Amino acid sequence: MKKETIIGMGVVLLGFLAVSFSFGAEPIKVGIIDTYTGPATAYTFDVLDGFKMAVNKVNAMEGGLGKKIEFLTRDEKFKPDIGLAMAKELVLRENVDILMGTINSATALAVSDFAKKEKTPFFVTFSKSDKITGEQGHRYVFQITENTLMAGRAAAFALAKKPFVKYWIAGDDYEYGHAIADGVWNQLKKLKPVVQLLGKSWWKVGETDFTPYITAILAAKPDFIIVATGGSGMVNFQKAAKATGLAQKVPFYQHTAIELSTLEPQGLDAPEGVYGTANYLFYYPDTPENKAFVQEFRNTYNRYPKIGALYGYVTGVLVEKGFAKAGKVDKEKFINAVQGMVIDSPVGKLELRACDHQLMLPMFFGVTKKVPQYPFLIASDIVTIPPKDYMPACEEIKTLRK
Amino acid sequence: MATLNIRGKESWLVPILFILLLVFPLVLTRFYTYLLALIFVSGLAAMSLNLVLGYGGIYQFHHAVFYGVGAYGAALTITKLGYSPWIGFLVGPLLAAFISLVMGAICVRLSKLYFGMLQISLGSLVWAIVYRWYSFTGGDDGIHGVSMPDLIGSTTGSYYFTLLVTAACLIAMYLIVKSPFGSALQGIRDNPVRSEAVGVNVKLHQLVALVIAGFFAGVAGVLFIVVDNSAFPDMLFWTLSLEILIMCLLGGWLTFLGPMLGAAMMVALRTFASTFTEYWTLIQGIILMLVIIFLPEGVLGYVNAKFKQLGNLASGGKA
Amino acid sequence: MLRIEGIQKSFGGFMAVNGANLGVQKGEIVAVIGPNGAGKTTLFNLITGIIKPDGGRVIFKEEEITGLPAYRICKKGMSRSFQVVNIFSRLTVFENVQIAVLSRHGKTFNLFTPSRKLLIEETSDILQSVGLTDKGRSVSGSLSHGDQKALEIAIALGGHPELLILDEPTAGLSPEETIRCIDLIKRLSADLGLTILFCEHDMELVFAIANRIMVMVRGKSIIQGLPADVRCNREVQDAYLGESESGVCLA
Amino acid sequence: MEFLSSICPPEILCQILVGLSRMTILFIVASGLTLILGVLRIPNIAHGSLYMIGAFVAFSVSKWFGGGTTGFWMAVVLAPFAVALLSLVVERGIFAHLYEREHLMLLLLTFSFALILGDLVKVVWGGEYRTVQLPGSFKGPIPVESLPIPIYNIFLVIIGPFVALGLWFFTNKTKIGKISRAAAVDREMVGAVGINVSWVFAIVFVIGCFLAGMGGALVSPIVNITLGMDHTLIMEAFLIVIMGGLGNVWGALLGALIFGLTQSLGILIWPQFGIVFPYAAAVTVLLFRPTGLLKSTW
């Protein structure tokens, strides 16, 4: 082996040694791993901005502990191996007290496993995997968003009251799509045994041309379609539904179809009459809390808050209140303080359930509609489904975790 | 030819480097220990590719398949079949070698770009299967929390395990490169027609090389499980394959240790660039572009050439 | 030792070799001559299995080897050099020859013994015989053209052949190098008792060393015989000189 | 139509028609890729990024002209030229100096461009979705046998053959096209007869990239324009090019046809594994015809 090679490698190693002497930080440090590149940003930017809004408020008025909250972001670019490495970097090098993120379920689950090992609280802000607080849940992980099981059950709850019998299931062929579809269907069959499934179609994630699938579905003549798409698939499918006229022929449901993230980019081109569920709508409920939140968000960022803003904001509040209640920057004390905590939010009081660390959010069910006051569609005929109606019971979680 | 020679006067540096690496966890923080382990994993994957790319001249475009199969083979053996991790560690590389044998047997009749294209198509099929076989592979969520034996469960433990396995693999690969098989392989790289004419069964040698490379890539996949306790379908996606190719190229694909250096550069760059900018792929792309334009033989290749030029290498000559 | 019967090969409708016949006896030096594009190199490629014939037979040591892959034909004791330098350009001169020697000893699947310990003497001997001993450590791609041509032959010798096939061994060489090359071929034949089949443009060289000569024109072998017979053959004169000047003996 | 529906059920007919429109976009992008691959020998991974940039530029242009019919047509016309201009700068600035490098180097070089362009798009347009409004005349479906086909898809199916004919005209009837075909076979020879090969290459590269931009512009009204839209597309385009035979434009058409149809019909046969069919088709083709269906220029 050549001398210079070895010397070179030695220099690299010494370099590592030199930079590794870092210092502990005074403020509360939150490390955020999320996807800030690609389609997912339609959701993740709002999480970050909502979180920032909460944190800035705390920092401006010296939060309960008298410490500032500092945060570091890492763009994992939807790659779980990189996301995991980044989480490790944040904990091992930056010594963050709290981890939060990410929209990618694979990353969320991997980081959750790491958080458990490192005994560092991890707030999952957008991944909808029901494994996070379900079978793979543990003391150190919290889910601030609804999960697929919850979303599916909530939708089934509302759909069971509709007259549709012959269903078709279609969706993005990945864990999220299947989980949503299974969530709706299993619950729907339980609530309304007469329903029948005519068939299923799955397409690859990122599919842009849905017309072939839609024509196949139309040929089967179902009463209703459960469309389990996520991310960019939401808008893509709605566009195709509009172009083929599907939206007028067969009603369909998409989780988050009524949500601003899906409707705003399409402007007035979005199809009307699409059923959807969402945890947050900036115009509903029409309460002072929500109005104040929307006003503040618009003042700061000059746009309407989407669903992610609520998740980010609530996480910021929980971090601040948790540490304030714990009385010191101690991860174990923080968890003891934050689990079971009830906080105020734009959608009312929210409880971070102690038994599985799942935030109990209300779910809104509605159908898309054009209105004169906005340059995009909004939800109408909104039904609020309270969390106790669709969340799995604590006993259920216990058996899942064994 | 730019290979490295251990017989020179500098051979004493190798044990010293190894001892340095052995004591690093005692002085480094856990993060740097982890980062080094990650570099070993990526580096081993890149070096296994370079066995066929740099030494064999085979355009293996989708090498990550074997890395991923190794990881999944181990992870599934441990989590789904419930065997001991040590058995999983064996199953991973063997499965990778087997997939490599099947894919190699199909692709090896083609050469250069056509080989690469067919291989990338086949590899994409393997990826698609892993990606959608929810009930078994966990689909796009991947597999998480693969439990490790206590001995190698900690950051330091996994570091030492990774270090030792990587070192063993490097020695084995070095021996192979220096063996008659390695000579024949380099002959095939330089001139397949002539190799055939001197009695070397080119396709068979290439196939064996592919299987060996697949095996070592599988070992790298297993080490990823050891370090990160997870397996993801992204490990089999074609973009990762190109990243591994880049590691070979950055470090120097005609040198033995170049890919390891390339991996160190890529991992370090990604880790540190991403701490101050979300545009780290931009930086990655620019560096890659500059290296291709100005250092076509990679960093280590360039350094070697410079030293040769300076005439400092009289003692490091080769047999 | 080698017999070729009516071998044929066409490339996209062009008959490169169209029924060539050839016989080589043990110990002979046989030359193949013919104008440019007569199909000499193609013929050699067909014999050594680099390309597969469309028809005809190749018989080597009483065994049919038609269409066998090149590496198997090589194992049977037939080695060749190439017209255009065809070496392992990133490897050293020593390694170039060693690959051929390792291959002949069937050691190329040996994974863990260092090459540098294997078959050193035999390789060195071959390098010595072609006069490249002192260049053993040079990277072959950086050699002069003359040395590369010598290396061409050395690689072919690495296979320890009974029949050595040389495709224009002196192409591109200076007059001095050509003389060295002629000496080398003669020595190989005399000292090692090699049977040699070669093709060449240099008529002087051909008539100086060949025992027998085969003439190819437009893919066909038109005559095979002693130098003296070939020299004054009418057909050969037609092919080389054009019909107007026939009646003059070649060279 | 009635004749067709008598021999096959309407939903299959529908799938075929839709598969054809999917094919058109793939063909336009892949034909540019194969042109560059055939003449310049560059496996251009950044081709997908150019397609993405074409779509983003189409968005910006359409917005500039206030959307609607004008916006759409201006976008479809101007976006490819913008991409062509960008590619000219890249070709003259960088690729022109590196043609002699190994394919592997060129492949990775274009990959480095894909990385750079991807982040630059993010710098310029941000990370959110963008959409281009479909002009009013293209809105809505027309029913074929009671099943709807969007008008825009039919428009695409019509455009496809025109692009193929245009390319055929370019490569066979124009001087530059003829030179480029000769250069694909023997670069030195063309250089030797005194033609400036370098500029021929530049023109071919720019045309290839123009097609990528055109694909992006044409697809922009029916998808949401987003970062990452290049990733799946470039893989599919490469498979099409390989299937058809490297450098063969008609091969790209054939490959795109196979790809589009196997994907559409695969959904009918086995919905869950619909996407496996085109990949399996590519592997099958290559198993039996390793150098592609039609003659490769390599």
PDB file of C-alpha atoms in Angstrom, chain B residues 109-299:
ATOM      1  CA  ARG B 109     -23.342 -12.587 -22.724  1.00  0.00           C
ATOM      2  CA  LEU B 110     -23.564  -8.869 -23.359  1.00  0.00           C
ATOM      3  CA  SER B 111     -20.827  -6.351 -22.987  1.00  0.00           C
ATOM      4  CA  LYS B 112     -20.351  -2.798 -21.800  1.00  0.00           C
ATOM      5  CA  LEU B 113     -23.373  -0.549 -22.046  1.00  0.00           C
ATOM      6  CA  TYR B 114     -25.721  -3.353 -23.091  1.00  0.00           C
ATOM      7  CA  PHE B 115     -24.687  -5.373 -20.069  1.00  0.00           C
ATOM      8  CA  GLY B 116     -25.362  -2.371 -17.880  1.00  0.00           C
ATOM      9  CA  MET B 117     -28.769  -1.738 -19.408  1.00  0.00           C
ATOM     10  CA  LEU B 118     -30.002  -5.309 -19.087  1.00  0.00           C
ATOM     11  CA  GLN B 119     -28.639  -5.480 -15.573  1.00  0.00           C
ATOM     12  CA  ILE B 120     -30.434  -2.295 -14.593  1.00  0.00           C
ATOM     13  CA  SER B 121     -33.706  -3.673 -16.010  1.00  0.00           C
ATOM     14  CA  LEU B 122     -33.352  -6.919 -14.083  1.00  0.00           C
ATOM     15  CA  GLY B 123     -32.308  -5.072 -10.959  1.00  0.00           C
ATOM     16  CA  SER B 124     -35.384  -2.877 -11.209  1.00  0.00           C
ATOM     17  CA  LEU B 125     -37.501  -6.019 -11.241  1.00  0.00           C
ATOM     18  CA  VAL B 126     -35.860  -7.214  -8.016  1.00  0.00           C
ATOM     19  CA  TRP B 127     -36.454  -3.800  -6.510  1.00  0.00           C
ATOM     20  CA  ALA B 128     -40.100  -3.853  -7.579  1.00  0.00           C
ATOM     21  CA  ILE B 129     -40.602  -7.241  -5.925  1.00  0.00           C
ATOM     22  CA  VAL B 130     -39.035  -6.124  -2.645  1.00  0.00           C
ATOM     23  CA  TYR B 131     -40.947  -2.871  -2.833  1.00  0.00           C
ATOM     24  CA  ARG B 132     -44.375  -4.419  -3.187  1.00  0.00           C
ATOM     25  CA  TRP B 133     -44.198  -7.715  -1.344  1.00  0.00           C
ATOM     26  CA  TYR B 134     -45.766  -6.185   1.762  1.00  0.00           C
ATOM     27  CA  SER B 135     -46.481  -9.312   3.678  1.00  0.00           C
ATOM     28  CA  PHE B 136     -42.860 -10.431   3.574  1.00  0.00           C
ATOM     29  CA  THR B 137     -40.505  -7.523   3.009  1.00  0.00           C
ATOM     30  CA  GLY B 138     -42.560  -4.811   4.690  1.00  0.00           C
ATOM     31  CA  GLY B 139     -42.972  -3.003   1.376  1.00  0.00           C
ATOM     32  CA  ASP B 140     -41.885   0.602   1.234  1.00  0.00           C
ATOM     33  CA  ASP B 141     -41.770   0.886   5.020  1.00  0.00           C
ATOM     34  CA  GLY B 142     -38.877  -1.519   5.133  1.00  0.00           C
ATOM     35  CA  ILE B 143     -37.784  -3.504   8.174  1.00  0.00           C
ATOM     36  CA  HIS B 144     -36.859  -1.827  11.407  1.00  0.00           C
ATOM     37  CA  GLY B 145     -35.467  -2.660  14.793  1.00  0.00           C
ATOM     38  CA  VAL B 146     -33.605  -5.788  13.723  1.00  0.00           C
ATOM     39  CA  SER B 147     -32.239  -6.994  17.030  1.00  0.00           C
ATOM     40  CA  MET B 148     -28.514  -7.558  17.285  1.00  0.00           C
ATOM     41  CA  PRO B 149     -26.554  -9.730  19.681  1.00  0.00           C
ATOM     42  CA  ASP B 150     -25.489  -7.675  22.735  1.00  0.00           C
ATOM     43  CA  LEU B 151     -21.844  -7.922  21.737  1.00  0.00           C
ATOM     44  CA  ILE B 152     -22.381  -5.786  18.635  1.00  0.00           C
ATOM     45  CA  GLY B 153     -25.543  -3.970  19.682  1.00  0.00           C
ATOM     46  CA  SER B 154     -23.917  -0.720  20.840  1.00  0.00           C
ATOM     47  CA  THR B 155     -22.410   1.922  18.592  1.00  0.00           C
ATOM     48  CA  THR B 156     -18.913   0.876  19.620  1.00  0.00           C
ATOM     49  CA  GLY B 157     -19.692  -2.823  19.300  1.00  0.00           C
ATOM     50  CA  SER B 158     -21.136  -2.389  15.828  1.00  0.00           C
ATOM     51  CA  TYR B 159     -18.132  -0.253  14.903  1.00  0.00           C
ATOM     52  CA  TYR B 160     -15.676  -2.964  15.857  1.00  0.00           C
ATOM     53  CA  PHE B 161     -17.680  -5.653  14.140  1.00  0.00           C
ATOM     54  CA  THR B 162     -17.915  -3.517  10.998  1.00  0.00           C
ATOM     55  CA  LEU B 163     -14.226  -2.679  11.153  1.00  0.00           C
ATOM     56  CA  LEU B 164     -13.153  -6.296  11.532  1.00  0.00           C
ATOM     57  CA  VAL B 165     -15.466  -7.640   8.846  1.00  0.00           C
ATOM     58  CA  THR B 166     -14.521  -4.842   6.462  1.00  0.00           C
ATOM     59  CA  ALA B 167     -10.832  -5.453   7.111  1.00  0.00           C
ATOM     60  CA  ALA B 168     -11.282  -9.180   6.499  1.00  0.00           C
ATOM     61  CA  CYS B 169     -13.177  -8.477   3.276  1.00  0.00           C
ATOM     62  CA  LEU B 170     -10.530  -6.006   2.144  1.00  0.00           C
ATOM     63  CA  ILE B 171      -7.805  -8.568   2.705  1.00  0.00           C
ATOM     64  CA  ALA B 172      -9.793 -11.180   0.823  1.00  0.00           C
ATOM     65  CA  MET B 173     -10.448  -8.765  -2.029  1.00  0.00           C
ATOM     66  CA  TYR B 174      -6.823  -7.736  -2.083  1.00  0.00           C
ATOM     67  CA  LEU B 175      -5.760 -11.340  -2.352  1.00  0.00           C
ATOM     68  CA  ILE B 176      -8.258 -11.903  -5.151  1.00  0.00           C
ATOM     69  CA  VAL B 177      -7.066  -8.856  -7.042  1.00  0.00           C
ATOM     70  CA  LYS B 178      -3.488 -10.042  -6.723  1.00  0.00           C
ATOM     71  CA  SER B 179      -4.294 -13.648  -7.543  1.00  0.00           C
ATOM     72  CA  PRO B 180      -4.105 -15.241 -10.978  1.00  0.00           C
ATOM     73  CA  PHE B 181      -7.860 -14.766 -11.136  1.00  0.00           C
ATOM     74  CA  GLY B 182      -7.358 -11.060 -10.506  1.00  0.00           C
ATOM     75  CA  SER B 183      -4.719 -10.920 -13.215  1.00  0.00           C
ATOM     76  CA  ALA B 184      -7.016 -12.639 -15.671  1.00  0.00           C
ATOM     77  CA  LEU B 185      -9.837 -10.275 -14.721  1.00  0.00           C
ATOM     78  CA  GLN B 186      -7.677  -7.221 -15.359  1.00  0.00           C
ATOM     79  CA  GLY B 187      -6.616  -8.769 -18.624  1.00  0.00           C
ATOM     80  CA  ILE B 188     -10.280  -9.110 -19.581  1.00  0.00           C
ATOM     81  CA  ARG B 189     -10.878  -5.491 -18.626  1.00  0.00           C
ATOM     82  CA  ASP B 190      -8.052  -4.282 -20.848  1.00  0.00           C
ATOM     83  CA  ASN B 191      -8.706  -6.606 -23.753  1.00  0.00           C
ATOM     84  CA  PRO B 192     -11.411  -9.265 -23.747  1.00  0.00           C
ATOM     85  CA  VAL B 193     -10.597 -10.486 -27.257  1.00  0.00           C
ATOM     86  CA  ARG B 194      -6.983 -11.062 -26.427  1.00  0.00           C
ATOM     87  CA  SER B 195      -7.910 -12.748 -23.167  1.00  0.00           C
ATOM     88  CA  GLU B 196     -10.083 -15.167 -25.066  1.00  0.00           C
ATOM     89  CA  ALA B 197      -7.217 -15.737 -27.490  1.00  0.00           C
ATOM     90  CA  VAL B 198      -4.804 -16.701 -24.726  1.00  0.00           C
ATOM     91  CA  GLY B 199      -7.230 -19.293 -23.426  1.00  0.00           C
ATOM     92  CA  VAL B 200      -9.189 -17.389 -20.817  1.00  0.00           C
ATOM     93  CA  ASN B 201     -12.896 -18.198 -20.734  1.00  0.00           C
ATOM     94  CA  VAL B 202     -13.949 -14.583 -20.544  1.00  0.00           C
ATOM     95  CA  LYS B 203     -17.643 -15.031 -19.748  1.00  0.00           C
ATOM     96  CA  LEU B 204     -16.988 -17.582 -17.020  1.00  0.00           C
ATOM     97  CA  HIS B 205     -14.381 -15.387 -15.356  1.00  0.00           C
ATOM     98  CA  GLN B 206     -16.745 -12.443 -15.518  1.00  0.00           C
ATOM     99  CA  LEU B 207     -19.534 -14.501 -13.996  1.00  0.00           C
ATOM    100  CA  VAL B 208     -17.322 -15.658 -11.133  1.00  0.00           C
ATOM    101  CA  ALA B 209     -16.226 -12.077 -10.560  1.00  0.00           C
ATOM    102  CA  LEU B 210     -19.856 -10.956 -10.489  1.00  0.00           C
ATOM    103  CA  VAL B 211     -20.749 -13.594  -7.936  1.00  0.00           C
ATOM    104  CA  ILE B 212     -17.807 -12.613  -5.745  1.00  0.00           C
ATOM    105  CA  ALA B 213     -18.716  -8.938  -6.028  1.00  0.00           C
ATOM    106  CA  GLY B 214     -22.341  -9.775  -5.231  1.00  0.00           C
ATOM    107  CA  PHE B 215     -21.208 -11.673  -2.147  1.00  0.00           C
ATOM    108  CA  PHE B 216     -19.142  -8.783  -0.801  1.00  0.00           C
ATOM    109  CA  ALA B 217     -21.936  -6.333  -1.583  1.00  0.00           C
ATOM    110  CA  GLY B 218     -24.173  -8.644   0.442  1.00  0.00           C
ATOM    111  CA  VAL B 219     -21.679  -8.463   3.306  1.00  0.00           C
ATOM    112  CA  ALA B 220     -21.878  -4.668   3.096  1.00  0.00           C
ATOM    113  CA  GLY B 221     -25.670  -4.958   3.246  1.00  0.00           C
ATOM    114  CA  VAL B 222     -25.401  -7.095   6.378  1.00  0.00           C
ATOM    115  CA  LEU B 223     -23.085  -4.532   7.947  1.00  0.00           C
ATOM    116  CA  PHE B 224     -25.674  -1.854   7.215  1.00  0.00           C
ATOM    117  CA  ILE B 225     -28.121  -3.907   9.280  1.00  0.00           C
ATOM    118  CA  VAL B 226     -25.547  -4.119  12.048  1.00  0.00           C
ATOM    119  CA  VAL B 227     -24.935  -0.374  12.030  1.00  0.00           C
ATOM    120  CA  ASP B 228     -28.453   0.914  11.394  1.00  0.00           C
ATOM    121  CA  ASN B 229     -30.705  -2.063  12.346  1.00  0.00           C
ATOM    122  CA  SER B 230     -32.938  -1.361   9.344  1.00  0.00           C
ATOM    123  CA  ALA B 231     -33.394  -2.341   5.724  1.00  0.00           C
ATOM    124  CA  PHE B 232     -35.170  -0.166   3.150  1.00  0.00           C
ATOM    125  CA  PRO B 233     -36.289  -0.770  -0.415  1.00  0.00           C
ATOM    126  CA  ASP B 234     -34.319   2.359  -1.310  1.00  0.00           C
ATOM    127  CA  MET B 235     -31.233   0.236  -0.808  1.00  0.00           C
ATOM    128  CA  LEU B 236     -32.119  -1.478  -4.085  1.00  0.00           C
ATOM    129  CA  PHE B 237     -33.128   1.625  -6.021  1.00  0.00           C
ATOM    130  CA  TRP B 238     -31.105   2.612  -9.054  1.00  0.00           C
ATOM    131  CA  THR B 239     -30.123   6.016  -7.704  1.00  0.00           C
ATOM    132  CA  LEU B 240     -28.164   4.335  -4.917  1.00  0.00           C
ATOM    133  CA  SER B 241     -26.376   2.251  -7.530  1.00  0.00           C
ATOM    134  CA  LEU B 242     -25.269   5.394  -9.263  1.00  0.00           C
ATOM    135  CA  GLU B 243     -24.106   6.777  -5.926  1.00  0.00           C
ATOM    136  CA  ILE B 244     -21.968   3.705  -5.389  1.00  0.00           C
ATOM    137  CA  LEU B 245     -20.593   4.138  -8.903  1.00  0.00           C
ATOM    138  CA  ILE B 246     -19.778   7.724  -8.038  1.00  0.00           C
ATOM    139  CA  MET B 247     -17.871   6.602  -4.955  1.00  0.00           C
ATOM    140  CA  CYS B 248     -15.672   4.385  -7.147  1.00  0.00           C
ATOM    141  CA  LEU B 249     -15.113   7.195  -9.582  1.00  0.00           C
ATOM    142  CA  LEU B 250     -14.480   9.920  -6.994  1.00  0.00           C
ATOM    143  CA  GLY B 251     -11.900   7.906  -5.131  1.00  0.00           C
ATOM    144  CA  GLY B 252     -10.326   6.355  -8.178  1.00  0.00           C
ATOM    145  CA  TRP B 253     -11.714   3.316  -9.912  1.00  0.00           C
ATOM    146  CA  LEU B 254      -8.327   2.052 -11.019  1.00  0.00           C
ATOM    147  CA  THR B 255      -6.958   1.961  -7.495  1.00  0.00           C
ATOM    148  CA  PHE B 256      -7.614  -0.600  -4.804  1.00  0.00           C
ATOM    149  CA  LEU B 257      -8.592   1.711  -1.944  1.00  0.00           C
ATOM    150  CA  GLY B 258     -10.026   4.493  -4.095  1.00  0.00           C
ATOM    151  CA  PRO B 259     -13.675   3.471  -3.666  1.00  0.00           C
ATOM    152  CA  MET B 260     -13.251   3.473   0.120  1.00  0.00           C
ATOM    153  CA  LEU B 261     -11.880   6.993  -0.066  1.00  0.00           C
ATOM    154  CA  GLY B 262     -14.727   7.931  -2.415  1.00  0.00           C
ATOM    155  CA  ALA B 263     -17.244   6.547   0.074  1.00  0.00           C
ATOM    156  CA  ALA B 264     -15.611   8.536   2.877  1.00  0.00           C
ATOM    157  CA  MET B 265     -15.882  11.682   0.768  1.00  0.00           C
ATOM    158  CA  MET B 266     -19.508  11.049  -0.184  1.00  0.00           C
ATOM    159  CA  VAL B 267     -20.683  10.173   3.323  1.00  0.00           C
ATOM    160  CA  ALA B 268     -18.762  13.023   4.937  1.00  0.00           C
ATOM    161  CA  LEU B 269     -19.952  15.478   2.309  1.00  0.00           C
ATOM    162  CA  ARG B 270     -23.552  14.435   2.697  1.00  0.00           C
ATOM    163  CA  THR B 271     -23.376  14.570   6.477  1.00  0.00           C
ATOM    164  CA  PHE B 272     -21.664  17.919   6.806  1.00  0.00           C
ATOM    165  CA  ALA B 273     -23.082  19.708   3.779  1.00  0.00           C
ATOM    166  CA  SER B 274     -26.596  18.803   4.878  1.00  0.00           C
ATOM    167  CA  THR B 275     -26.026  20.473   8.240  1.00  0.00           C
ATOM    168  CA  PHE B 276     -25.751  23.903   6.665  1.00  0.00           C
ATOM    169  CA  THR B 277     -27.751  23.657   3.439  1.00  0.00           C
ATOM    170  CA  GLU B 278     -30.685  21.733   2.091  1.00  0.00           C
ATOM    171  CA  TYR B 279     -29.061  22.008  -1.335  1.00  0.00           C
ATOM    172  CA  TRP B 280     -26.494  19.350  -0.580  1.00  0.00           C
ATOM    173  CA  THR B 281     -27.150  17.378  -3.734  1.00  0.00           C
ATOM    174  CA  LEU B 282     -26.212  20.524  -5.646  1.00  0.00           C
ATOM    175  CA  ILE B 283     -22.838  20.526  -3.912  1.00  0.00           C
ATOM    176  CA  GLN B 284     -22.531  16.787  -4.507  1.00  0.00           C
ATOM    177  CA  GLY B 285     -23.291  17.274  -8.198  1.00  0.00           C
ATOM    178  CA  ILE B 286     -20.810  20.104  -8.644  1.00  0.00           C
ATOM    179  CA  ILE B 287     -18.002  18.204  -6.924  1.00  0.00           C
ATOM    180  CA  LEU B 288     -18.749  15.122  -9.003  1.00  0.00           C
ATOM    181  CA  MET B 289     -18.733  17.178 -12.177  1.00  0.00           C
ATOM    182  CA  LEU B 290     -15.421  18.807 -11.328  1.00  0.00           C
ATOM    183  CA  VAL B 291     -13.813  15.479 -10.505  1.00  0.00           C
ATOM    184  CA  ILE B 292     -14.984  13.936 -13.777  1.00  0.00           C
ATOM    185  CA  ILE B 293     -13.714  16.862 -15.787  1.00  0.00           C
ATOM    186  CA  PHE B 294     -10.417  17.440 -14.043  1.00  0.00           C
ATOM    187  CA  LEU B 295      -9.539  14.167 -12.305  1.00  0.00           C
ATOM    188  CA  PRO B 296     -10.891  11.415 -14.560  1.00  0.00           C
ATOM    189  CA  GLU B 297      -8.964   8.780 -12.618  1.00  0.00           C
ATOM    190  CA  GLY B 298     -10.401   9.933  -9.304  1.00  0.00           C
ATOM    191  CA  VAL B 299      -8.734  11.563  -6.341  1.00  0.00           C
TER     192      VAL B 299
END
